[in-house]
Short mmCIF file of C-alpha atoms in Angstrom, two decimals:
data_model
loop_
_atom_site.label_atom_id
_atom_site.label_comp_id
_atom_site.label_asym_id
_atom_site.label_seq_id
_atom_site.Cartn_x
_atom_site.Cartn_y
_atom_site.Cartn_z
CA MET R 289 150.25 56.08 -33.56
CA PHE R 290 149.59 53.82 -31.53
CA LYS R 291 148.35 55.68 -28.87
CA LYS R 292 145.23 56.66 -30.51
CA LYS R 293 144.40 53.69 -32.17
CA TRP R 294 144.99 51.14 -28.76
CA LYS R 295 141.31 51.30 -28.12
CA ILE R 296 140.95 50.26 -31.91
CA VAL R 297 144.09 47.56 -32.00
CA SER R 298 142.67 45.75 -28.53
CA LEU R 299 139.39 45.68 -29.51
CA ALA R 300 140.56 43.96 -33.19
CA VAL R 301 142.57 41.79 -30.81
CA LEU R 302 139.53 41.05 -28.80
CA GLY R 303 137.94 39.69 -31.90
CA ALA R 304 140.09 37.99 -33.32
CA VAL R 305 140.44 35.65 -29.86
CA PHE R 306 136.59 35.47 -29.39
CA PHE R 307 136.36 34.68 -33.20
CA VAL R 308 137.86 31.61 -32.04
CA VAL R 309 136.10 31.12 -28.80
CA TYR R 310 132.83 31.76 -30.77
CA LEU R 311 133.60 28.41 -33.20
CA TYR R 312 133.40 26.41 -30.05
CA LEU R 313 130.62 24.38 -30.96
CA TYR R 314 130.89 22.71 -33.72
CA LEU R 315 134.69 23.09 -34.97
CA PRO R 316 136.67 21.02 -35.31
CA SER R 317 134.41 18.30 -35.53
CA ALA R 318 132.10 19.73 -38.24
CA PRO R 319 132.19 17.11 -41.17
CA LYS R 320 132.84 18.06 -44.45
CA CYS R 321 130.15 18.46 -47.25
CA PRO R 322 128.40 16.60 -48.66
CA ASN R 323 128.00 14.65 -45.32
CA TYR R 324 124.90 17.43 -43.34
CA LEU R 325 125.58 19.10 -40.14
CA ILE R 326 123.48 18.36 -36.87
CA LEU R 327 121.46 21.61 -35.35
CA ASN R 328 120.25 21.88 -32.22
CA GLN R 329 117.18 23.34 -32.82
CA PRO R 330 114.39 22.44 -35.53
CA ASP R 331 115.03 27.15 -37.14
CA GLU R 332 118.42 25.83 -36.87
CA SER R 333 118.46 22.84 -38.93
CA ILE R 334 116.44 24.23 -41.48
CA ASN R 335 118.22 27.46 -41.89
CA TYR R 336 121.00 25.81 -42.06
CA PHE R 337 119.46 23.05 -44.94
CA PHE R 338 117.66 25.62 -47.26
CA ILE R 339 121.56 27.43 -47.20
CA ARG R 340 122.65 24.48 -48.05
CA GLU R 341 120.14 23.88 -51.03
CA LEU R 342 120.85 27.59 -52.08
CA ALA R 343 124.16 27.57 -52.19
CA LEU R 344 124.98 24.02 -53.59
CA ASN R 345 121.46 23.48 -55.14
CA ASN R 346 120.06 26.25 -56.82
CA ARG R 347 117.23 26.12 -55.27
CA PHE R 348 114.73 27.65 -52.90
CA GLY R 349 112.39 24.74 -52.00
CA LEU R 350 112.96 20.78 -51.99
CA PRO R 351 109.78 19.37 -54.02
CA GLU R 352 108.08 17.34 -52.08
CA PRO R 353 106.36 14.53 -53.84
CA LEU R 354 103.81 13.68 -51.45
CA ALA R 355 102.62 16.70 -50.69
CA GLY R 356 100.01 15.89 -53.15
CA ILE R 357 98.34 13.09 -51.56
CA THR R 358 99.08 14.00 -48.01
CA ALA R 359 97.71 17.73 -48.30
CA SER R 360 100.69 18.68 -47.50
CA GLN R 361 100.97 16.92 -44.40
CA VAL R 362 104.82 15.68 -45.00
CA HIS R 363 107.12 18.30 -43.87
CA PRO R 364 109.53 18.64 -41.41
CA ARG R 365 108.73 21.67 -38.90
CA SER R 366 109.66 25.44 -39.02
CA THR R 367 108.47 24.44 -42.66
CA THR R 368 105.33 24.65 -44.60
CA VAL R 369 104.22 23.51 -48.29
CA VAL R 370 103.74 25.71 -51.01
CA ASN R 371 103.29 24.72 -54.67
CA GLY R 372 104.46 21.37 -53.68
CA ALA R 373 107.18 22.47 -52.33
CA ILE R 374 109.22 22.75 -49.11
CA VAL R 375 109.80 25.44 -47.76
CA PRO R 376 110.51 27.69 -44.74
CA ILE R 377 108.15 29.22 -42.87
CA GLY R 378 109.72 32.34 -41.69
CA PHE R 379 112.75 34.60 -42.22
CA PRO R 380 113.97 33.20 -45.60
CA GLY R 381 116.25 36.43 -45.85
CA VAL R 382 118.56 34.91 -43.46
CA ILE R 383 118.86 32.12 -45.84
CA VAL R 384 119.65 33.91 -48.95
CA PHE R 385 121.51 36.29 -47.17
CA PHE R 386 124.13 33.77 -46.21
CA GLY R 387 123.15 31.10 -49.06
CA LEU R 388 124.42 34.08 -51.52
CA LEU R 389 127.60 34.33 -48.93
CA THR R 390 128.12 30.36 -48.82
CA LYS R 391 127.95 29.95 -52.69
CA LEU R 392 130.76 32.30 -53.35
CA LEU R 393 132.76 31.12 -50.99
CA VAL R 394 132.20 27.90 -52.59
CA LYS R 395 133.17 28.64 -56.17
CA ILE R 396 136.21 30.21 -54.92
CA PHE R 397 137.40 27.53 -52.21
CA GLY R 398 135.44 24.36 -53.55
CA ILE R 399 132.21 22.54 -52.29
CA ASP R 400 134.41 20.41 -49.37
CA ASN R 401 134.47 23.94 -47.55
CA PHE R 402 130.70 24.59 -47.32
CA ASN R 403 129.97 23.38 -43.71
CA LEU R 404 132.80 25.08 -42.60
CA PHE R 405 131.70 28.49 -44.39
CA ALA R 406 128.50 28.33 -43.28
CA ILE R 407 129.75 27.39 -39.49
CA VAL R 408 131.70 30.35 -39.73
CA MET R 409 129.99 33.22 -40.94
CA THR R 410 128.12 34.30 -37.73
CA PRO R 411 130.92 33.95 -35.15
CA LEU R 412 132.81 36.08 -37.61
CA LEU R 413 129.59 38.82 -37.81
CA ALA R 414 129.69 39.04 -33.71
CA ALA R 415 132.98 39.14 -33.85
CA VAL R 416 134.02 42.50 -35.76
CA THR R 417 130.65 44.10 -34.00
CA PRO R 418 131.67 45.36 -31.27
CA LEU R 419 133.70 47.54 -33.48
CA PHE R 420 130.99 49.06 -35.03
CA PHE R 421 129.67 49.50 -31.67
CA TYR R 422 132.40 51.13 -30.72
CA GLY R 423 132.57 53.67 -33.70
CA PHE R 424 128.63 54.30 -32.86
CA LEU R 425 128.60 54.52 -29.64
CA ARG R 426 132.16 56.84 -29.32
CA ARG R 427 130.07 59.66 -30.94
CA VAL R 428 126.65 59.29 -28.94
CA TRP R 429 128.39 59.01 -24.86
CA ASP R 430 132.67 59.52 -25.51
CA GLU R 431 135.78 57.17 -25.73
CA LYS R 432 135.74 55.67 -22.72
CA VAL R 433 132.01 54.27 -22.31
CA ALA R 434 132.22 53.59 -25.77
CA TRP R 435 135.57 51.58 -25.66
CA LEU R 436 133.99 49.81 -22.22
CA SER R 437 130.55 48.35 -23.63
CA SER R 438 132.53 47.60 -26.55
CA VAL R 439 134.96 45.10 -24.57
CA LEU R 440 131.80 43.97 -22.14
CA LEU R 441 130.17 42.94 -25.83
CA PHE R 442 132.27 40.37 -26.73
CA PHE R 443 131.27 38.24 -23.15
CA LEU R 444 127.82 39.26 -22.79
CA PRO R 445 126.39 36.47 -22.05
CA PRO R 446 123.05 36.28 -24.32
CA TRP R 447 125.86 38.03 -27.38
CA TRP R 448 128.63 34.74 -26.43
CA TYR R 449 126.29 32.41 -26.70
CA TYR R 450 124.32 33.04 -29.90
CA ALA R 451 127.41 34.04 -31.52
CA SER R 452 128.35 30.53 -31.01
CA ARG R 453 124.84 29.33 -32.74
CA PRO R 454 125.47 29.64 -36.13
CA PHE R 455 121.88 29.80 -38.24
CA GLN R 456 120.10 31.29 -35.50
CA HIS R 457 119.50 35.51 -37.84
CA ASN R 458 119.58 36.81 -34.18
CA THR R 459 123.27 38.13 -34.53
CA LEU R 460 123.48 38.78 -37.99
CA LEU R 461 120.53 41.19 -36.96
CA MET R 462 121.82 43.20 -34.79
CA PHE R 463 125.11 42.84 -36.77
CA LEU R 464 123.40 45.07 -39.12
CA ILE R 465 121.70 47.76 -37.02
CA VAL R 466 125.16 48.74 -34.76
CA VAL R 467 126.44 48.76 -38.65
CA GLY R 468 123.67 50.96 -39.86
CA LEU R 469 123.93 53.14 -36.91
CA TYR R 470 127.56 53.81 -36.88
CA PHE R 471 127.22 54.97 -40.67
CA TYR R 472 124.19 56.75 -39.87
CA THR R 473 126.13 58.60 -36.37
CA ARG R 474 129.32 58.88 -38.71
CA CYS R 475 127.50 61.32 -41.10
CA HIS R 476 125.03 62.97 -38.93
CA SER R 477 127.67 63.92 -36.15
CA GLU R 478 130.74 64.84 -37.78
CA ARG R 479 131.70 67.10 -40.55
CA LEU R 480 133.79 65.30 -42.83
CA PRO R 481 136.76 67.22 -45.02
CA ASP R 482 135.79 69.93 -46.95
CA ARG R 483 132.08 69.04 -46.37
CA GLN R 484 130.37 72.53 -46.19
CA ALA R 485 132.24 73.63 -48.90
CA GLY R 486 130.84 70.14 -51.44
CA SER R 487 134.21 69.05 -52.48
CA GLU R 488 133.66 65.80 -54.55
CA GLU R 489 135.49 63.73 -51.60
CA SER R 490 133.18 64.51 -48.85
CA LEU R 491 129.72 64.43 -51.17
CA PHE R 492 131.50 60.87 -51.89
CA GLN R 493 131.91 60.27 -48.29
CA THR R 494 128.33 61.43 -47.40
CA SER R 495 126.87 59.58 -49.95
CA LEU R 496 128.59 56.71 -49.69
CA MET R 497 127.66 56.29 -45.68
CA THR R 498 124.22 57.20 -45.81
CA PHE R 499 123.33 54.61 -49.06
CA LEU R 500 125.29 52.34 -46.13
CA SER R 501 122.69 53.44 -43.26
CA GLY R 502 119.85 53.03 -44.46
CA LEU R 503 121.29 49.56 -46.60
CA CYS R 504 121.72 48.14 -42.91
CA PHE R 505 118.58 48.73 -41.62
CA GLY R 506 116.79 47.47 -44.92
CA LEU R 507 118.58 44.31 -44.30
CA ALA R 508 117.69 44.47 -41.12
CA ILE R 509 114.23 44.33 -41.47
CA TYR R 510 115.22 42.24 -44.67
CA VAL R 511 116.71 39.41 -42.21
CA ARG R 512 113.83 39.84 -39.82
CA PRO R 513 110.79 41.52 -40.79
CA SER R 514 108.66 41.03 -37.64
CA GLU R 515 110.88 43.87 -36.06
CA ILE R 516 109.76 46.77 -38.48
CA VAL R 517 107.10 48.79 -36.19
CA TRP R 518 110.22 49.65 -33.74
CA LEU R 519 112.87 49.37 -36.61
CA ALA R 520 110.47 51.75 -39.01
CA ALA R 521 110.43 54.26 -35.52
CA LEU R 522 113.54 54.15 -35.21
CA GLY R 523 114.58 55.38 -38.97
CA ILE R 524 112.17 57.38 -39.52
CA TYR R 525 113.29 59.42 -35.50
CA GLY R 526 116.56 59.22 -37.35
CA LEU R 527 115.54 60.90 -40.51
CA VAL R 528 114.29 63.59 -38.51
CA MET R 529 117.36 63.98 -36.12
CA ALA R 530 119.50 64.40 -39.49
CA ARG R 531 117.29 67.42 -41.30
CA LYS R 532 120.08 69.92 -39.98
CA VAL R 533 123.07 67.72 -41.17
CA TRP R 534 121.98 66.46 -44.00
CA SER R 535 120.54 67.74 -47.30
CA TRP R 536 118.51 65.86 -50.19
CA ARG R 537 121.72 64.32 -51.35
CA GLU R 538 121.99 62.12 -47.96
CA TYR R 539 118.06 61.28 -48.21
CA PHE R 540 118.14 60.43 -51.62
CA PHE R 541 121.26 58.44 -51.12
CA CYS R 542 119.99 56.52 -47.77
CA GLY R 543 116.75 55.72 -49.70
CA VAL R 544 118.05 53.82 -52.48
CA GLY R 545 119.62 51.77 -49.59
CA LEU R 546 116.23 51.25 -48.65
CA VAL R 547 114.46 51.07 -52.08
CA LEU R 548 117.01 48.06 -53.02
CA THR R 549 116.42 45.94 -49.34
CA ALA R 550 112.67 46.31 -50.67
CA ILE R 551 113.05 44.26 -54.39
CA LEU R 552 114.92 42.09 -52.68
CA PHE R 553 112.63 40.80 -49.75
CA PHE R 554 109.93 40.77 -52.74
CA THR R 555 112.22 39.46 -54.91
CA THR R 556 112.56 36.60 -52.45
CA GLN R 557 109.31 35.97 -51.48
CA ILE R 558 108.61 35.19 -54.87
CA ALA R 559 111.06 33.32 -55.09
CA PHE R 560 110.19 31.18 -51.92
CA TYR R 561 106.13 31.54 -51.53
CA GLY R 562 104.95 32.39 -55.18
CA PHE R 563 103.64 36.31 -54.46
CA ALA R 564 105.04 39.39 -53.22
CA PHE R 565 102.92 39.11 -50.41
CA ALA R 566 102.97 35.29 -49.83
CA SER R 567 104.24 34.42 -46.24
CA GLY R 568 105.03 31.34 -44.89
CA TYR R 569 103.28 32.10 -41.42
CA VAL R 570 99.50 32.10 -43.22
CA ARG R 571 98.07 29.14 -43.92
CA PRO R 572 98.62 28.11 -47.29
CA THR R 573 95.75 28.40 -49.39
CA ILE R 574 93.87 25.17 -51.04
CA ASP R 575 95.36 25.04 -54.10
CA GLY R 576 98.81 24.73 -52.17
CA ALA R 577 99.79 28.41 -53.59
CA GLY R 578 101.01 29.88 -50.58
CA GLY R 579 98.88 32.37 -48.15
CA ILE R 580 98.80 36.02 -48.55
CA ILE R 581 99.82 38.52 -45.30
CA THR R 582 96.77 40.05 -45.31
CA ALA R 583 95.07 36.87 -44.72
CA GLY R 584 96.31 36.94 -41.30
CA PRO R 585 99.79 35.66 -40.27
CA GLN R 586 99.11 32.25 -38.11
CA GLY R 587 95.01 32.90 -37.93
CA ILE R 588 96.10 36.08 -36.66
CA GLY R 589 94.96 39.65 -38.20
CA LEU R 590 97.19 41.51 -39.87
CA ILE R 591 97.67 44.48 -37.12
CA LYS R 592 97.54 42.46 -34.10
CA ALA R 593 100.36 40.46 -35.72
CA MET R 594 102.30 43.81 -35.87
CA PHE R 595 101.81 44.75 -33.22
CA LEU R 596 100.76 42.57 -30.54
CA PRO R 597 100.31 39.60 -32.13
CA PHE R 598 100.78 37.51 -28.54
CA GLY R 599 97.56 40.40 -26.68
CA LEU R 600 98.63 42.30 -23.72
CA HIS R 601 99.82 40.25 -20.39
CA PHE R 602 100.93 42.53 -18.05
CA GLY R 603 101.33 39.17 -15.76
CA ALA R 604 103.59 37.52 -18.46
CA ILE R 605 105.70 40.78 -19.06
CA ALA R 606 106.49 41.13 -15.25
CA ARG R 607 107.87 37.63 -15.34
CA ASN R 608 109.57 36.87 -18.22
CA PHE R 609 110.86 40.68 -17.08
CA TYR R 610 112.20 38.81 -14.03
CA ALA R 611 113.04 36.10 -15.65
CA TYR R 612 115.65 37.35 -18.36
CA PHE R 613 116.69 40.31 -16.68
CA PHE R 614 117.18 39.72 -13.13
CA LYS R 615 117.28 35.16 -13.27
CA LEU R 616 119.29 34.64 -15.52
CA PHE R 617 121.47 37.26 -15.72
CA GLY R 618 121.36 39.13 -12.23
CA ALA R 619 124.72 40.73 -12.03
CA TRP R 620 124.52 42.22 -15.54
CA SER R 621 121.41 43.84 -14.94
CA LEU R 622 121.69 45.12 -11.56
CA LEU R 623 124.66 47.00 -12.85
CA ALA R 624 122.81 48.26 -15.79
CA LEU R 625 120.18 49.28 -13.87
CA ALA R 626 122.91 51.07 -11.24
CA GLY R 627 124.31 52.87 -14.33
CA ALA R 628 120.96 54.22 -15.29
CA PHE R 629 120.06 56.19 -11.75
CA LEU R 630 123.27 57.47 -12.44
CA LEU R 631 122.48 58.42 -16.22
CA ILE R 632 119.21 60.30 -14.60
CA LYS R 633 120.98 61.45 -11.34
CA PHE R 634 123.73 63.83 -13.66
CA LYS R 635 121.17 63.98 -16.73
CA LYS R 636 123.88 62.59 -18.86
CA ASN R 637 122.53 62.13 -22.70
CA LEU R 638 118.96 61.32 -21.88
CA SER R 639 118.08 61.18 -25.45
CA TYR R 640 119.52 57.83 -25.80
CA PHE R 641 117.74 56.90 -22.47
CA LEU R 642 114.68 57.64 -23.56
CA THR R 643 115.35 55.50 -26.99
CA TYR R 644 115.83 53.00 -25.68
CA ILE R 645 113.55 53.14 -22.53
CA PHE R 646 110.72 52.81 -25.36
CA GLY R 647 112.86 50.37 -28.14
CA SER R 648 112.92 48.13 -24.31
CA ILE R 649 109.02 49.05 -23.30
CA TYR R 650 107.98 47.72 -26.59
CA LEU R 651 110.16 44.76 -26.93
CA LEU R 652 108.89 43.63 -23.35
CA ILE R 653 105.18 44.04 -24.41
CA PHE R 654 105.81 42.73 -27.67
CA TYR R 655 106.98 39.78 -26.91
CA GLY R 656 107.42 39.03 -23.29
CA SER R 657 103.39 38.98 -23.37
CA TRP R 658 103.64 35.05 -25.14
CA GLN R 659 104.58 32.74 -22.88
CA PHE R 660 106.03 29.68 -23.64
CA PHE R 661 109.21 27.62 -22.40
CA ASP R 662 111.85 26.08 -25.28
CA ASN R 663 112.94 22.77 -23.21
CA LEU R 664 110.64 20.34 -21.43
CA LEU R 665 111.99 21.41 -18.10
CA ARG R 666 109.89 24.52 -18.76
CA GLU R 667 112.89 26.76 -16.97
CA PRO R 668 114.18 29.47 -18.10
CA SER R 669 117.57 29.17 -19.58
CA ILE R 670 119.59 31.23 -21.91
CA GLY R 671 118.83 28.81 -25.00
CA THR R 672 115.17 29.73 -24.91
CA SER R 673 114.37 31.94 -28.01
CA TYR R 674 113.10 35.31 -25.31
CA VAL R 675 116.98 35.83 -24.98
CA ARG R 676 117.43 36.16 -28.46
CA TYR R 677 114.42 37.97 -29.17
CA PHE R 678 115.72 40.78 -25.98
CA LEU R 679 119.44 40.42 -27.13
CA LEU R 680 118.95 44.23 -29.09
CA ILE R 681 117.89 45.35 -25.13
CA TYR R 682 121.11 43.31 -23.34
CA VAL R 683 123.82 44.43 -26.36
CA PHE R 684 122.08 48.71 -26.12
CA GLY R 685 121.83 48.32 -21.97
CA LEU R 686 125.32 48.12 -22.08
CA PRO R 687 126.35 51.62 -21.59
CA PHE R 688 124.68 51.83 -18.63
CA LEU R 689 127.00 49.30 -17.09
CA SER R 690 129.85 51.36 -18.19
CA PHE R 691 129.20 54.48 -17.41
CA PHE R 692 128.56 52.72 -13.72
CA LEU R 693 132.09 50.84 -13.80
CA LEU R 694 133.36 54.22 -14.92
CA TRP R 695 132.16 56.26 -12.13
CA LEU R 696 132.88 54.02 -10.03
CA TRP R 697 137.16 53.31 -11.07
CA GLN R 698 137.17 57.67 -10.54
CA LYS R 699 136.54 56.87 -6.72
CA LYS R 700 139.54 56.40 -4.83
CA TYR R 701 141.72 53.34 -4.45
CA ILE R 702 139.43 51.15 -2.78
CA PHE R 703 137.07 51.77 -5.65
CA LYS R 704 139.07 50.88 -8.17
CA ILE R 705 139.44 47.38 -6.35
CA VAL R 706 135.74 47.24 -6.33
CA THR R 707 135.53 47.70 -10.03
CA VAL R 708 138.40 45.34 -11.38
CA ILE R 709 136.28 42.49 -8.62
CA LEU R 710 132.97 43.17 -10.31
CA PHE R 711 134.41 43.66 -13.88
CA MET R 712 135.94 40.01 -13.32
CA ALA R 713 132.63 38.71 -11.82
CA LEU R 714 130.81 40.02 -14.83
CA ALA R 715 133.24 37.52 -16.47
CA ILE R 716 133.02 34.67 -14.35
CA ASN R 717 128.98 34.30 -14.80
CA SER R 718 128.98 34.89 -18.50
CA LEU R 719 131.19 32.05 -18.50
CA GLY R 720 128.87 30.49 -16.08
CA ALA R 721 125.49 30.89 -17.89
CA VAL R 722 127.55 30.23 -21.39
CA PHE R 723 128.13 27.17 -20.10
CA ALA R 724 124.62 26.58 -17.75
CA PRO R 725 123.88 22.60 -17.68
CA LEU R 726 120.74 23.81 -19.21
CA GLU R 727 121.07 24.47 -22.49
CA GLY R 728 124.63 25.74 -22.22
CA LEU R 729 127.17 25.64 -24.92
CA SER R 730 128.38 22.14 -23.62
CA ALA R 731 125.54 20.82 -22.91
CA VAL R 732 124.02 21.80 -26.91
CA LYS R 733 127.27 19.87 -27.93
CA ALA R 734 126.89 16.82 -25.89
CA THR R 735 122.84 16.84 -26.79
CA VAL R 736 123.62 17.17 -30.68
CA ALA R 737 126.73 14.21 -30.54
CA ARG R 738 124.22 12.57 -28.98
CA TYR R 739 121.80 12.86 -31.84
CA GLY R 740 124.40 12.31 -34.52
CA GLU R 741 124.42 8.47 -32.63
CA TRP R 742 120.46 8.36 -33.13
CA GLN R 743 120.22 9.13 -36.41
CA GLU R 744 122.60 6.26 -37.18
CA LYS R 745 120.22 3.93 -35.10
CA ILE R 746 117.05 5.42 -36.70
CA TYR R 747 118.45 4.86 -40.64
CA SER R 748 120.13 1.64 -39.85
CA LEU R 749 116.64 0.53 -38.89
CA THR R 750 114.03 2.45 -41.71
CA GLU R 751 114.23 2.91 -44.69
CA ASN R 752 115.74 5.25 -47.45
CA ASN R 753 112.25 6.18 -48.20
CA ALA R 754 109.81 6.19 -44.82
CA VAL R 755 108.41 8.41 -43.66
CA ILE R 756 108.57 9.23 -39.77
CA VAL R 757 105.92 10.50 -37.58
CA THR R 758 108.31 12.54 -35.00
CA ARG R 759 107.15 16.02 -33.44
CA TYR R 760 110.82 16.31 -32.02
CA ALA R 761 113.38 14.14 -34.06
CA ASP R 762 113.19 16.71 -37.35
CA LYS R 763 115.93 18.12 -36.31
CA TYR R 764 118.60 15.45 -37.33
CA LEU R 765 116.10 12.69 -39.07
CA PHE R 766 115.32 15.52 -41.63
CA PRO R 767 116.54 15.86 -45.01
CA GLY R 768 117.62 11.95 -44.88
CA ARG R 769 114.29 10.79 -43.77
CA LYS R 770 110.89 12.56 -44.50
CA ILE R 771 109.06 13.69 -42.05
CA ILE R 772 104.72 14.16 -40.89
CA PRO R 773 105.90 16.61 -37.62
CA GLY R 774 102.80 15.33 -34.94
CA TRP R 775 99.73 13.24 -35.13
CA GLU R 776 97.25 15.35 -33.14
CA MET R 777 95.93 17.45 -36.54
CA THR R 778 93.02 15.35 -38.17
CA GLU R 779 95.18 16.37 -42.03
CA GLN R 780 98.00 14.41 -39.90
CA LYS R 781 95.84 11.74 -39.15
CA ASN R 782 94.70 11.34 -42.48
CA ALA R 783 98.43 11.72 -44.30
CA ILE R 784 99.77 9.20 -42.29
CA ILE R 785 96.77 6.35 -43.11
CA LEU R 786 96.26 6.95 -46.08
CA LEU R 787 100.73 6.54 -46.66
CA ALA R 788 100.54 3.17 -44.55
CA GLN R 789 97.24 1.76 -46.78
CA LYS R 790 99.73 2.63 -50.35
CA GLY R 791 102.62 0.36 -48.44
CA THR R 792 104.67 3.53 -47.42
CA PRO R 793 107.22 2.81 -44.60
CA ILE R 794 105.77 5.03 -42.33
CA TYR R 795 107.22 5.40 -38.18
CA LEU R 796 106.42 6.83 -35.13
CA TYR R 797 109.35 7.80 -33.48
CA ASP R 798 108.71 9.87 -30.18
CA LEU R 799 108.82 9.35 -26.43
CA LYS R 800 107.14 6.74 -25.12
CA LEU R 801 103.75 7.40 -25.61
CA THR R 802 101.46 7.94 -22.64
CA GLU R 803 98.10 6.13 -22.02
CA LYS R 804 95.93 8.63 -23.41
CA GLU R 805 98.73 8.72 -26.25
CA GLU R 806 98.48 5.32 -26.91
CA ALA R 807 94.90 4.95 -27.03
CA THR R 808 94.78 8.21 -29.64
CA TRP R 809 96.50 6.18 -31.92
CA ARG R 810 94.51 3.28 -31.43
CA GLY R 811 91.57 4.75 -32.14
CA PHE R 812 92.52 6.22 -35.40
CA LEU R 813 94.65 3.60 -36.40
CA SER R 814 91.90 0.71 -35.61
CA ASN R 815 89.16 2.12 -37.72
CA GLU R 816 91.26 1.82 -40.85
CA ASN R 817 93.13 -1.95 -39.25
CA LEU R 818 95.89 -0.58 -38.67
CA LYS R 819 97.95 -0.68 -35.95
CA LEU R 820 101.77 -0.05 -34.16
CA SER R 821 103.71 -2.56 -33.95
CA SER R 822 105.61 -3.28 -30.64
CA PRO R 823 108.77 -1.12 -30.10
CA LEU R 824 111.51 -1.70 -32.72
CA ALA R 825 114.28 0.09 -30.53
CA GLN R 826 114.53 1.66 -27.17
CA TRP R 827 116.79 4.33 -25.73
CA GLU R 828 116.19 6.87 -22.79
CA ASP R 829 113.02 8.15 -23.39
CA LEU R 830 112.23 7.57 -27.22
CA GLU R 831 110.86 3.94 -29.20
CA LEU R 832 110.86 4.13 -33.05
CA ARG R 833 107.70 1.81 -33.84
CA LYS R 834 106.17 1.14 -37.31
CA ILE R 835 102.02 1.11 -38.21
CA LYS R 836 101.27 -1.46 -40.49
#
């Protein structure tokens, strides 16, 4: 029995080990509820805040009394203001998904454990995904490639890194896609017991699996609607390929899963933005209602936003491809490339290869045409958003790498030693990438600890009802202090002036101002007989100043 199941058992053991490894960033130091977690990115902070609001306070938005008099300028980054309440700017599906799960767990185990439950969900999903990955790959490749690819997935640098970032939704997205593919291929490629005879057991199993496949694909779109184009294309391709195996019954139950997620999607949009076709990415209307998606998110036409939101820039695509595949993860990419060439040479599994290539090219064009950096050094890093945008390319490229290693292993004895050395080199490379000095997990852990210290200082120097103008510190000051996320826009300047004139405590907390920025502040404040105080506190390159 063990000989037959050893691959699954080994993956389960690795899953248990890496589940603990993935908890490195926030355990054992995570505070108990009601204390708030401090996170490293504004998207993470906002996801955590609204998951908490849904799970503990049964609400989808945070009412903001200052919204009316400030033209809705009082809110942190990654949020907008709709109908007088602060709501997430995008991807509310992950908030509902995790919010409902934590709500259930808190009901059972108590509110004190909320932070623990919130932290462990993403690492848990990341730890079990390789088992489903194995179940999927062994039906489209073979047992050896499937098992080795699943083992590599545990310590693939981008996977390990984002498995440890509990409030990013890309791990959840990949989990749903992999599980959906697992159920699809299990139903599509296998003749279950008495399937042709139409036994009740067979009909129930196939109906359940096609329903779960449709549900998972629907939930993947629900969690990250921006991926709808390639996910829909993959789904249509899968439905066409299943026509020789599926009957109307399988198509029906798959459709039920998709319809249920569509209902959930529109219900979520109504709950957060007031209308089924409203979006946080669209500027709210003059009366404060949610903007309609057909108006174009962030000023971009809807069709362009769906297909080429950042245009088509081949130079940027080439730079990003080199930076985020070869500069950061060169060993992994080169071995996967070698495996792909072998695959073509031996004409193996070309349908998987072509599907992978088309999907990868689309994602490279879609996201690669955008040029940005998430760190102030403007350097490619594992923490830059491109890495999570390209997560699907990294993950589904693992079979090529595995194919190459297994091909080497089948050679003479010396090549077996080379294979072991390469495997160990990948593990060492992964450790170095995940804990890199620039935005690696150790650096993030240290940064979050500093944020905690700075938060305490700011809270001690400012009133509870203070408004803080800051471009970067909202991720550790909100919700303890209200935020205006900058001063560049005319609406933000007007809000700052109005609040100061009304006597609301308002402060600037940001990087030390340049001469140009200092002149900008003097220019719009002096016209209203206001000014910036001298620094009340300074540390590193940051300073706190009062507007009075």
